[in-house]
Amino acid sequence: MERMAALQSRPWVFAHARVIHDVFVLAGLSLVSLALWSASAQAAQPDHPSLAYTYPSHTLTLAASCAVCHGTNGHSASGMLGLAGMPAAQFISKLQAYRAGSLPATVMHQHARGLTETEIQALAQYFSAQSPGKTVLEPQPQALEQDHD
Amino acid sequence: MVGAGFAGATLAKYLRLWSNYGVEVIVVEQNRQFISCPLSNLVLGGSRELSSLTFGYDMLQRHHGIQWVHDQVTAIDPERRKLTLLRGELSYDRLVLAPGVDFDYSAWPELAEASARADLPHAWKAGPQTQLLRKQLEAMPDGGVFAISIPKAPFRCPPGPYERICQVAHYLKQHKPKSKIIVLDANPDIIAKKPLFSRAWQELYPGLIDYRPNSSVLHVQAAQHKLETEFEQISADVINLIPPQLAGKVAQMAGLNNVDSRWCKVDFRSYASSLAPEIHVLGDAIFSPQPKSAHIATSHAHVCANAIVALLRGEAPDPEPVFANTCYSFVSDDAAMHVANVYRYDAAKELMVTMEGGGLSEAASTLEGTYALSWARNIWSDTLT
C-alpha cells in the first residue's frame, strides 16, 4: 500500500508494466506461481535509503563504479578496502596522493588520475556520509543445475 | 529487463533503488542460476569449483521487489511494446535488453549442427561447457596437445583467452608437464595486457605455450580432432574453439544489431538503441571501443538506470557520464594482474573516451590476486543482493 502511495505521489513514474495474466494462465503457468510472483513484488521493503534525491546521477554512477572493489556504498564484502564513513578530508588527500604517485598503489593511481577535482570532492561527500560497519550480504554458492544454457 | 547477467541484474536493482522503488521492474531470464564468467578460467586451472561461482537470484528479487519471469523471449514487437515468451506475453513501457553474446559458427558449415560441436566446448559462457572442458583436460594424456582458437576482436572479455592459456598451463605444468598448448590467434598479436601475458608465459610456463598469430581456423574435423588454418593442419587432444561473437539472440530478434550486423549502436548517455529510443541495450551486446567486461557491463547499467529515472522525471540524463573499468586476470592459482581505465563521454565523438592515467599492473602479484578475489566478492554482492 505504501508503495502504491509512493507511486501516486510521484507523477513522473510510468504506469507499471502490464502483464497479460490471462495469457500466462491459458499457457499453463500455474496460479500458485503467479501468486508468488506478485507476492515478491509486494514484499518490496526498501531497506536502502533513497539516494537518488540526495546525489546527482553523475556521482551515483561514479560511486557505483567504485563499488566493484570497495563494496556497495563503500561496504566491502571481503572487509578489505572499505570506504564507508571515511572522513572527506582524508578521502581527498588519499586520492590526491594517488594522483601524484606519492602513495603506493597497485591500481588506485590509475583510477584517481581519470577523475576531476569536482568529482573527487563529490565522491568524498558521498562516501563520508555512509555509516560504516554495515553487514554486507553475499550471494551463496550453489551446485550447478545441468539445464543451464 | 531481458537477461540477468551482470548488466541486467544490476539494471534491475539500481532502477528500483534510484527510482525510490517507484518503477516496476520485471526481469525475464531463461536460466535459474547466475554463473560468474569472471574467475571461471580458474576452474580449468583446477583451483576453483564451478559451484563456487554459481548463485541464485533470490536475494536480488526479495530485497528489491523485482518481479521475475523464468522464461525465454521468442519475439519482440516494438510497435505494440510487447514481448512474446514461450509461456505467454508481456507488455512494457520501456524495454532493456542485456542478452550478452551469441556465438557465430557460420565460418564452419561442418559445425552447423550443435551435435557436431558437442565435443568442442567454447566454454565462453561459464556453465556446463566449463565443466566439460575441464573434464577433457583431465582425460588428456601427458604429452597431449591442447589447442585453443581465439576469434578476431571484438569478443567478450579480451584478456580472457590469454588468462585461460595461463590456467591450462598451470594445470598441465603440475600434472602433465610433457604436454603442449597451441594457440591459434586470429588476431595479429595478443590483444590485451600483452607485456604481462608474454612475461607470465615465459617465466611461469617456459616451453609449454606455442603462440601463433594471424591464425584463423578455416576447417574443423571434430571426430578426428583436427583443425586447419591457412598455413597448417593441427591435431589436438583437446580443442577449445572460441567462435566469433555478436550481440545475443534477443537483440538480433529486435533487429538492433546495426553495426556490422553484429553489435548494437546505442547512445552512451542512456544506452537507448540508435534504432528505437524506448529500447535500451546494455553489456557485451553493444558496439563500443571499451572492453566487454563485467565491470563495464555494470557501469552501462548504472548509466542506463540513472537515465531512465531522469527521463521519467522529464529531465535530461547526465550529459557526461564517467565510469571506470578494471579487468583482473589470474596467471596462476594465486597471482593476478590488471588493466584499469577511466572513461568519459565525449559529445563530439559520441563515444566514451579513455582518460589519461590508466594502464596495466607492473607485474602479476599475489597481492593483486587477493584484490582480484575481493573484487569478485564485491561485484557479486553488488549485483546479486
Coordinates of C-alpha atoms in Angstrom, one line a residue:
Chain A
M1 CA 0.0 0.0 0.0
E2 CA 2.8 2.3 0.9
R3 CA 4.3 1.5 -2.3
M4 CA 1.2 2.4 -4.2
A5 CA 1.0 5.7 -2.3
A6 CA 4.6 6.3 -3.2
L7 CA 3.8 5.7 -6.8
Q8 CA 0.9 8.1 -6.8
S9 CA 2.9 10.9 -5.2
R10 CA 5.4 10.7 -7.9
P11 CA 3.7 11.5 -11.2
W12 CA 6.8 11.1 -13.2
V13 CA 6.6 7.4 -12.7
F14 CA 5.3 5.3 -15.6
A15 CA 2.2 3.3 -15.1
H16 CA 3.7 0.0 -14.3
A17 CA 4.5 -2.6 -16.9
R18 CA 1.4 -4.6 -17.6
V19 CA 1.5 -8.4 -17.6
I20 CA -1.2 -10.2 -19.5
H21 CA -2.1 -12.6 -16.8
D22 CA -4.7 -14.4 -18.8
V23 CA -2.3 -15.4 -21.4
F24 CA 0.0 -16.9 -18.8
V25 CA -2.8 -18.8 -17.2
L26 CA -4.0 -20.1 -20.6
A27 CA -0.5 -21.1 -21.5
G28 CA -0.4 -23.2 -18.4
L29 CA 1.5 -21.1 -15.8
S30 CA 0.1 -22.1 -12.5
L31 CA -1.9 -19.7 -10.4
V32 CA 0.4 -20.5 -7.5
S33 CA 3.4 -19.2 -9.3
L34 CA 1.5 -16.1 -10.3
A35 CA 0.6 -15.5 -6.7
L36 CA 4.2 -16.0 -5.6
W37 CA 5.3 -13.8 -8.4
S38 CA 3.2 -10.8 -7.4
A39 CA 3.9 -11.5 -3.7
S40 CA 7.6 -11.0 -4.5
A41 CA 6.7 -7.6 -5.8
Q42 CA 4.7 -6.6 -2.8
A43 CA 7.4 -7.7 -0.4
A44 CA 9.4 -4.7 -1.6
Q45 CA 10.5 -3.1 1.6
P46 CA 13.1 -0.5 0.7
D47 CA 15.9 -1.2 3.2
H48 CA 18.1 1.2 1.3
P49 CA 17.6 4.9 1.9
S50 CA 16.8 6.7 -1.3
L51 CA 20.0 8.1 -2.7
A52 CA 18.5 9.4 -5.9
Y53 CA 17.3 12.6 -4.5
T54 CA 20.5 13.4 -2.5
Y55 CA 23.2 13.0 -5.1
P56 CA 23.3 13.9 -8.8
S57 CA 23.2 10.9 -11.1
H58 CA 26.8 11.7 -12.2
T59 CA 28.0 10.9 -8.7
L60 CA 25.8 7.9 -8.3
T61 CA 27.2 6.3 -11.5
L62 CA 30.8 7.1 -10.4
A63 CA 30.4 5.8 -6.8
A64 CA 28.7 2.7 -8.1
S65 CA 31.7 2.1 -10.4
C66 CA 34.0 2.1 -7.3
A67 CA 31.7 -0.5 -5.7
V68 CA 33.2 -3.4 -7.5
C69 CA 36.4 -3.1 -5.5
H70 CA 35.2 -1.2 -2.4
G71 CA 31.8 -2.7 -2.0
T72 CA 28.3 -1.2 -2.4
N73 CA 28.4 2.3 -0.9
G74 CA 31.9 1.5 0.4
H75 CA 30.8 -1.5 2.5
S76 CA 33.3 -4.2 1.3
A77 CA 32.2 -7.8 1.3
S78 CA 35.7 -9.0 1.9
G79 CA 36.4 -6.5 4.7
M80 CA 39.2 -5.1 2.6
L81 CA 39.3 -1.5 1.4
G82 CA 36.0 -0.3 2.8
L83 CA 35.3 3.4 2.2
A84 CA 32.1 3.9 4.1
G85 CA 32.4 6.7 6.6
M86 CA 35.9 7.8 5.6
P87 CA 36.2 11.5 6.6
A88 CA 36.1 13.6 3.5
A89 CA 39.4 15.4 4.1
Q90 CA 41.2 12.0 4.4
F91 CA 39.5 10.7 1.3
I92 CA 40.5 13.7 -0.7
S93 CA 44.1 13.7 0.4
K94 CA 44.4 10.0 -0.4
L95 CA 43.1 10.4 -3.9
Q96 CA 45.3 13.4 -4.4
A97 CA 48.3 11.3 -3.2
Y98 CA 47.4 8.5 -5.6
R99 CA 47.2 11.0 -8.5
A100 CA 50.6 12.4 -7.5
G101 CA 52.1 9.0 -7.1
S102 CA 53.1 9.7 -3.6
L103 CA 51.0 6.9 -2.0
P104 CA 51.9 3.3 -3.1
A105 CA 49.2 1.7 -5.2
T106 CA 48.6 -1.3 -7.4
V107 CA 45.7 0.3 -9.2
M108 CA 44.3 3.4 -7.4
H109 CA 46.7 5.8 -9.1
Q110 CA 45.1 4.7 -12.4
H111 CA 41.6 5.3 -11.2
A112 CA 42.3 8.6 -9.4
R113 CA 44.0 10.2 -12.4
G114 CA 40.9 9.9 -14.6
L115 CA 38.8 12.0 -12.2
T116 CA 38.3 15.7 -12.0
E117 CA 38.7 17.7 -8.7
T118 CA 35.0 18.2 -8.5
E119 CA 34.3 14.5 -8.9
I120 CA 36.8 13.7 -6.1
Q121 CA 35.0 16.2 -3.8
A122 CA 31.6 14.8 -4.7
L123 CA 32.8 11.2 -4.0
A124 CA 34.4 12.3 -0.7
Q125 CA 30.9 13.7 0.3
Y126 CA 29.2 10.5 -0.8
F127 CA 31.4 8.0 1.0
S128 CA 31.9 10.0 4.1
A129 CA 28.1 10.2 4.5
Q130 CA 27.7 6.4 4.5
S131 CA 27.7 4.9 8.0
P132 CA 30.4 2.3 8.5
G133 CA 30.0 -1.2 9.9
K134 CA 27.0 -2.3 7.9
T135 CA 26.8 -6.1 7.4
V136 CA 27.4 -7.0 3.8
L137 CA 25.2 -9.5 2.2
E138 CA 26.7 -12.0 -0.2
P139 CA 25.0 -14.5 -2.5
Q140 CA 25.6 -18.1 -1.5
P141 CA 27.3 -20.6 -3.8
Q142 CA 25.2 -23.5 -5.0
A143 CA 25.5 -26.6 -7.1
L144 CA 25.1 -26.1 -10.9
E145 CA 21.9 -27.3 -12.4
Q146 CA 22.7 -29.1 -15.6
D147 CA 19.9 -27.5 -17.7
H148 CA 21.8 -24.2 -17.6
D149 CA 22.2 -22.8 -21.1
Chain B
M1 CA 14.5 -6.2 -18.5
V2 CA 15.5 -9.2 -20.6
G3 CA 18.6 -11.0 -19.4
A4 CA 20.1 -11.1 -15.9
G5 CA 23.8 -11.3 -16.3
F6 CA 26.0 -8.6 -14.7
A7 CA 24.3 -5.8 -16.8
G8 CA 20.7 -6.9 -16.5
A9 CA 20.7 -7.8 -12.8
T10 CA 22.5 -4.5 -12.0
L11 CA 20.0 -2.5 -14.0
A12 CA 17.0 -4.2 -12.3
K13 CA 18.4 -3.4 -8.8
Y14 CA 19.5 0.1 -9.5
L15 CA 16.4 1.1 -11.4
R16 CA 14.4 0.1 -8.3
L17 CA 16.8 1.9 -5.9
W18 CA 17.3 5.1 -7.8
S19 CA 13.6 5.5 -8.6
N20 CA 12.9 5.1 -4.9
Y21 CA 11.1 1.9 -5.7
G22 CA 8.7 3.8 -7.9
V23 CA 9.4 2.0 -11.2
E24 CA 8.2 -1.6 -11.5
V25 CA 10.8 -3.9 -12.9
I26 CA 10.1 -7.2 -14.5
V27 CA 13.1 -9.4 -15.3
V28 CA 12.8 -12.1 -17.9
E29 CA 15.7 -14.6 -17.6
Q30 CA 15.9 -18.1 -19.1
N31 CA 18.4 -19.5 -16.6
R32 CA 17.6 -20.1 -12.9
Q33 CA 21.1 -19.6 -11.8
F34 CA 23.7 -16.9 -12.3
I35 CA 27.2 -18.2 -13.1
S36 CA 30.1 -15.8 -13.0
C37 CA 32.3 -15.8 -16.0
P38 CA 34.9 -13.9 -14.0
L39 CA 37.1 -16.5 -12.2
S40 CA 35.7 -19.3 -14.3
N41 CA 39.1 -19.9 -16.0
L42 CA 40.3 -20.9 -12.6
V43 CA 38.0 -24.0 -12.8
L44 CA 40.1 -25.0 -15.8
G45 CA 43.3 -24.4 -13.8
G46 CA 41.9 -26.7 -11.1
S47 CA 42.0 -24.2 -8.2
R48 CA 38.2 -23.5 -8.2
E49 CA 35.0 -25.4 -8.4
L50 CA 32.2 -24.0 -10.7
S51 CA 29.8 -24.3 -7.8
S52 CA 31.7 -21.5 -6.0
L53 CA 30.8 -19.2 -9.0
T54 CA 27.1 -20.3 -9.2
F55 CA 24.5 -18.3 -7.4
G56 CA 20.7 -17.8 -7.1
Y57 CA 18.7 -14.6 -7.8
D58 CA 16.5 -14.9 -4.7
M59 CA 18.2 -12.2 -2.7
L60 CA 18.1 -9.7 -5.5
Q61 CA 14.4 -10.5 -6.1
R62 CA 13.4 -10.3 -2.4
H63 CA 15.4 -7.3 -1.4
H64 CA 14.3 -5.1 -4.2
G65 CA 10.8 -6.3 -5.1
I66 CA 11.8 -7.2 -8.6
Q67 CA 9.3 -9.3 -10.5
W68 CA 10.8 -12.3 -12.1
V69 CA 9.8 -14.4 -15.0
H70 CA 11.8 -17.5 -15.7
D71 CA 11.2 -17.8 -19.4
Q72 CA 12.6 -17.2 -22.8
V73 CA 11.8 -14.4 -25.2
T74 CA 10.7 -15.7 -28.6
A75 CA 9.6 -12.4 -30.3
I76 CA 9.7 -8.7 -29.7
D77 CA 7.1 -6.3 -31.2
P78 CA 8.4 -2.7 -30.6
E79 CA 5.3 -1.2 -32.2
R80 CA 2.9 -2.8 -29.8
R81 CA 5.5 -2.8 -27.0
K82 CA 5.1 -6.5 -26.4
L83 CA 7.3 -9.4 -25.7
T84 CA 6.3 -12.9 -26.6
L85 CA 7.7 -15.6 -24.3
L86 CA 7.4 -19.3 -24.5
R87 CA 4.6 -19.3 -21.9
G88 CA 2.9 -16.0 -22.6
E89 CA 3.2 -12.4 -23.4
L90 CA 4.4 -9.3 -21.6
S91 CA 3.9 -5.6 -22.4
Y92 CA 6.2 -2.9 -21.4
D93 CA 6.7 0.9 -21.3
R94 CA 10.4 0.7 -21.7
L95 CA 12.4 -2.3 -22.6
V96 CA 16.0 -3.0 -21.6
L97 CA 17.9 -5.8 -23.3
A98 CA 21.1 -7.3 -21.9
P99 CA 21.4 -10.5 -23.9
G100 CA 25.2 -10.9 -23.7
V101 CA 26.8 -12.6 -26.7
D102 CA 25.8 -15.1 -29.3
F103 CA 28.3 -17.4 -31.0
D104 CA 28.8 -17.4 -34.7
Y105 CA 29.7 -20.8 -36.2
S106 CA 29.0 -19.7 -39.8
A107 CA 32.7 -19.9 -40.8
W108 CA 32.5 -23.7 -40.3
P109 CA 29.5 -25.3 -42.1
E110 CA 30.7 -28.6 -40.8
L111 CA 29.7 -27.4 -37.3
A112 CA 26.3 -26.1 -38.1
E113 CA 24.5 -28.7 -36.1
A114 CA 25.0 -28.3 -32.3
S115 CA 25.7 -32.1 -32.1
A116 CA 28.7 -31.7 -34.4
R117 CA 30.4 -29.4 -31.9
A118 CA 29.3 -31.2 -28.7
D119 CA 32.9 -32.3 -28.2
L120 CA 34.3 -28.8 -28.9
P121 CA 33.3 -26.6 -26.0
H122 CA 33.9 -22.9 -26.3
A123 CA 33.3 -22.5 -22.5
W124 CA 32.9 -18.8 -23.2
K125 CA 29.8 -18.7 -21.1
A126 CA 30.6 -20.2 -17.7
G127 CA 28.5 -23.3 -17.1
P128 CA 28.3 -26.9 -18.2
Q129 CA 30.8 -26.2 -21.0
T130 CA 33.3 -25.1 -18.5
Q131 CA 33.0 -28.4 -16.7
L132 CA 33.2 -30.3 -20.0
L133 CA 36.4 -28.6 -20.9
R134 CA 37.8 -29.3 -17.5
K135 CA 36.9 -33.0 -17.9
Q136 CA 38.6 -33.1 -21.3
L137 CA 41.8 -31.6 -19.8
E138 CA 41.7 -34.2 -17.0
A139 CA 41.3 -37.0 -19.5
M140 CA 44.1 -35.7 -21.7
P141 CA 47.3 -37.9 -21.7
D142 CA 50.6 -36.4 -20.5
G143 CA 52.3 -35.4 -23.7
G144 CA 49.0 -34.4 -25.3
V145 CA 48.1 -31.2 -27.1
F146 CA 45.6 -28.6 -26.0
A147 CA 44.6 -26.3 -28.9
I148 CA 42.8 -23.0 -28.3
S149 CA 41.4 -20.9 -31.1
I150 CA 40.9 -17.2 -30.4
P151 CA 38.5 -15.2 -32.7
K152 CA 39.1 -11.8 -34.2
A153 CA 38.3 -9.0 -31.7
P154 CA 35.9 -7.7 -30.5
F155 CA 34.7 -10.5 -28.3
R156 CA 33.6 -10.9 -24.7
C157 CA 36.5 -10.4 -22.2
P158 CA 39.5 -9.5 -24.3
P159 CA 42.1 -10.8 -21.8
G160 CA 40.1 -14.0 -21.2
P161 CA 41.7 -16.3 -23.8
Y162 CA 45.2 -15.4 -22.6
E163 CA 44.2 -15.9 -19.0
R164 CA 42.8 -19.2 -19.9
I165 CA 46.1 -20.2 -21.5
C166 CA 47.8 -19.4 -18.2
Q167 CA 45.3 -21.5 -16.3
V168 CA 45.5 -24.5 -18.6
A169 CA 49.3 -24.2 -18.5
H170 CA 49.2 -24.0 -14.7
Y171 CA 47.3 -27.3 -14.7
L172 CA 49.5 -29.0 -17.3
K173 CA 52.7 -27.9 -15.7
Q174 CA 51.7 -29.7 -12.4
H175 CA 50.0 -32.8 -13.8
K176 CA 51.0 -33.3 -17.4
P177 CA 54.3 -31.5 -17.9
K178 CA 55.1 -33.1 -21.3
S179 CA 52.0 -31.6 -22.8
K180 CA 51.8 -28.6 -25.1
I181 CA 49.4 -25.7 -25.7
I182 CA 49.0 -24.5 -29.3
V183 CA 47.4 -21.1 -29.5
L184 CA 45.7 -20.2 -32.8
D185 CA 45.0 -16.5 -32.6
A186 CA 43.1 -14.9 -35.4
N187 CA 44.4 -11.5 -34.3
P188 CA 47.9 -10.3 -35.3
D189 CA 49.0 -10.3 -31.7
I190 CA 47.9 -10.8 -28.1
I191 CA 45.2 -8.2 -27.8
A192 CA 45.1 -7.5 -24.1
K193 CA 47.8 -7.0 -21.4
K194 CA 50.4 -8.2 -23.9
P195 CA 53.7 -7.5 -22.0
L196 CA 52.2 -9.0 -18.9
F197 CA 51.0 -12.2 -20.5
S198 CA 54.1 -12.6 -22.5
R199 CA 56.2 -12.4 -19.4
A200 CA 53.9 -14.8 -17.4
W201 CA 54.1 -17.4 -20.2
Q202 CA 57.9 -17.1 -20.4
E203 CA 58.6 -17.0 -16.7
L204 CA 56.0 -19.4 -15.3
Y205 CA 55.4 -21.8 -18.2
P206 CA 58.5 -21.9 -20.4
G207 CA 58.3 -24.2 -23.4
L208 CA 54.6 -25.0 -22.8
I209 CA 52.9 -22.5 -25.0
D210 CA 53.2 -22.2 -28.7
Y211 CA 51.6 -19.0 -29.8
R212 CA 50.7 -18.5 -33.5
P213 CA 49.3 -15.1 -34.5
N214 CA 47.1 -14.5 -37.6
S215 CA 45.8 -18.0 -37.4
S216 CA 42.1 -18.3 -38.2
V217 CA 40.7 -21.8 -38.1
L218 CA 39.3 -22.5 -41.6
H219 CA 38.2 -26.1 -41.2
V220 CA 37.4 -28.3 -38.3
Q221 CA 37.3 -32.1 -38.3
A222 CA 35.7 -32.7 -35.0
A223 CA 35.7 -36.5 -35.0
Q224 CA 39.4 -36.6 -36.0
H225 CA 40.3 -33.8 -33.6
K226 CA 41.9 -31.8 -36.4
L227 CA 42.0 -28.1 -37.2
E228 CA 43.1 -26.4 -40.4
T229 CA 44.4 -22.9 -40.7
E230 CA 45.7 -21.2 -43.9
F231 CA 49.2 -22.4 -43.0
E232 CA 48.9 -25.8 -41.4
Q233 CA 46.9 -28.7 -40.1
I234 CA 46.9 -29.3 -36.4
S235 CA 45.9 -32.4 -34.4
A236 CA 45.0 -31.9 -30.8
D237 CA 43.7 -34.0 -27.9
V238 CA 41.5 -31.2 -26.6
I239 CA 40.2 -28.4 -28.8
N240 CA 38.8 -25.2 -27.3
L241 CA 37.2 -23.4 -30.2
I242 CA 36.1 -19.9 -29.2
P243 CA 33.9 -18.7 -32.1
P244 CA 33.5 -15.1 -33.3
Q245 CA 30.7 -13.3 -31.4
L246 CA 27.8 -11.0 -31.9
A247 CA 25.0 -9.4 -29.8
G248 CA 22.8 -12.0 -28.1
K249 CA 19.8 -13.5 -29.8
V250 CA 17.2 -11.2 -28.2
A251 CA 19.0 -8.2 -29.7
Q252 CA 19.0 -9.9 -33.1
M253 CA 15.3 -10.7 -32.7
A254 CA 14.6 -7.0 -32.2
G255 CA 16.8 -6.1 -35.2
L256 CA 19.0 -3.8 -33.2
N257 CA 22.4 -5.3 -34.2
N258 CA 23.1 -2.5 -36.7
V259 CA 26.9 -2.3 -36.5
D260 CA 28.5 -4.9 -38.9
S261 CA 25.3 -6.8 -38.3
R262 CA 26.9 -7.9 -35.0
W263 CA 26.7 -5.2 -32.3
C264 CA 24.0 -2.7 -31.3
K265 CA 24.7 1.0 -31.6
V266 CA 23.5 3.0 -28.6
D267 CA 23.6 6.5 -27.1
F268 CA 26.2 6.3 -24.4
R269 CA 24.2 8.7 -22.2
S270 CA 21.2 6.4 -21.9
Y271 CA 22.1 3.2 -23.7
A272 CA 19.0 3.8 -25.9
S273 CA 19.3 1.9 -29.2
S274 CA 20.0 4.2 -32.1
L275 CA 17.1 2.5 -33.9
A276 CA 14.5 2.5 -31.1
P277 CA 14.7 5.1 -28.4
E278 CA 12.4 3.2 -25.9
I279 CA 14.6 0.1 -26.1
H280 CA 17.9 0.2 -24.2
V281 CA 20.8 -2.3 -24.8
L282 CA 23.5 -3.0 -22.2
G283 CA 26.6 -5.0 -21.7
D284 CA 28.5 -7.2 -24.2
A285 CA 25.9 -6.8 -26.9
I286 CA 26.6 -3.2 -27.7
F287 CA 29.1 -1.6 -30.1
S288 CA 31.8 0.2 -28.1
P289 CA 35.5 0.7 -28.0
Q290 CA 35.6 -0.4 -24.3
P291 CA 36.3 -4.0 -23.4
K292 CA 33.3 -6.3 -22.9
S293 CA 33.8 -6.9 -19.2
A294 CA 31.7 -7.4 -16.1
H295 CA 32.8 -4.1 -14.6
I296 CA 31.8 -2.3 -17.8
A297 CA 28.5 -4.1 -18.1
T298 CA 27.5 -3.0 -14.6
S299 CA 28.6 0.6 -15.5
H300 CA 26.3 0.5 -18.5
A301 CA 23.5 -0.5 -16.2
H302 CA 24.3 2.4 -13.8
V303 CA 24.2 5.0 -16.5
C304 CA 21.1 3.5 -18.0
A305 CA 19.2 3.3 -14.7
N306 CA 20.0 6.9 -14.0
A307 CA 19.0 7.9 -17.5
I308 CA 15.6 6.1 -17.3
V309 CA 14.9 7.7 -13.9
A310 CA 15.8 11.1 -15.4
L311 CA 13.7 10.6 -18.5
L312 CA 10.7 9.6 -16.3
R313 CA 11.1 12.8 -14.4
G314 CA 11.2 14.7 -17.6
E315 CA 14.8 15.6 -17.1
A316 CA 17.8 15.2 -19.4
P317 CA 20.2 12.3 -18.5
D318 CA 23.7 13.1 -17.3
P319 CA 25.4 14.7 -20.3
E320 CA 28.9 13.5 -19.5
P321 CA 28.8 10.1 -17.6
V322 CA 32.1 8.8 -16.2
F323 CA 32.9 5.3 -15.1
A324 CA 35.9 3.0 -14.7
N325 CA 36.9 -0.4 -15.9
T326 CA 39.2 -3.0 -14.3
C327 CA 39.8 -6.4 -15.6
Y328 CA 41.9 -8.7 -13.4
S329 CA 43.5 -11.8 -14.9
F330 CA 45.0 -14.7 -13.0
V331 CA 48.3 -16.0 -14.3
S332 CA 48.4 -18.9 -11.8
D333 CA 46.2 -20.1 -8.9
D334 CA 47.0 -17.0 -6.8
A335 CA 48.8 -14.3 -8.8
A336 CA 46.8 -11.7 -10.8
M337 CA 47.3 -8.5 -12.7
H338 CA 45.0 -5.9 -14.1
V339 CA 44.2 -3.3 -16.7
A340 CA 42.4 -0.2 -15.5
N341 CA 41.0 2.9 -17.2
V342 CA 38.5 5.7 -16.6
Y343 CA 36.1 6.6 -19.4
R344 CA 34.3 9.8 -20.0
Y345 CA 31.6 10.7 -22.6
D346 CA 32.8 12.8 -25.4
A347 CA 29.9 14.7 -27.0
A348 CA 31.8 15.5 -30.2
K349 CA 32.9 11.8 -30.8
E350 CA 29.6 10.4 -29.4
L351 CA 31.7 7.8 -27.6
M352 CA 33.1 7.1 -24.2
V353 CA 36.8 8.0 -24.4
T354 CA 39.7 6.9 -22.4
M355 CA 41.2 9.3 -19.8
E356 CA 44.9 9.8 -19.3
G357 CA 46.5 7.9 -16.5
G358 CA 45.1 4.4 -16.9
G359 CA 47.1 1.3 -17.6
L360 CA 48.4 -2.1 -16.6
S361 CA 49.9 -3.6 -13.4
E362 CA 53.7 -3.5 -13.3
A363 CA 53.7 -7.3 -12.9
A364 CA 51.4 -10.0 -11.7
S365 CA 51.4 -10.4 -7.9
T366 CA 49.7 -12.4 -5.2
L367 CA 48.7 -9.0 -3.6
E368 CA 46.7 -8.4 -6.8
G369 CA 45.4 -12.0 -6.6
T370 CA 43.9 -11.1 -3.2
Y371 CA 42.4 -7.8 -4.6
A372 CA 41.0 -9.7 -7.6
L373 CA 39.1 -12.1 -5.3
S374 CA 37.9 -9.2 -3.2
W375 CA 36.7 -7.5 -6.4
A376 CA 34.8 -10.7 -7.3
R377 CA 33.1 -10.9 -4.0
N378 CA 32.1 -7.2 -4.1
I379 CA 30.8 -7.3 -7.7
W380 CA 28.8 -10.4 -6.9
S381 CA 27.4 -8.9 -3.8
D382 CA 26.5 -5.6 -5.5
T383 CA 24.9 -7.4 -8.5
L384 CA 23.0 -10.2 -6.7
T385 CA 21.8 -8.9 -3.3

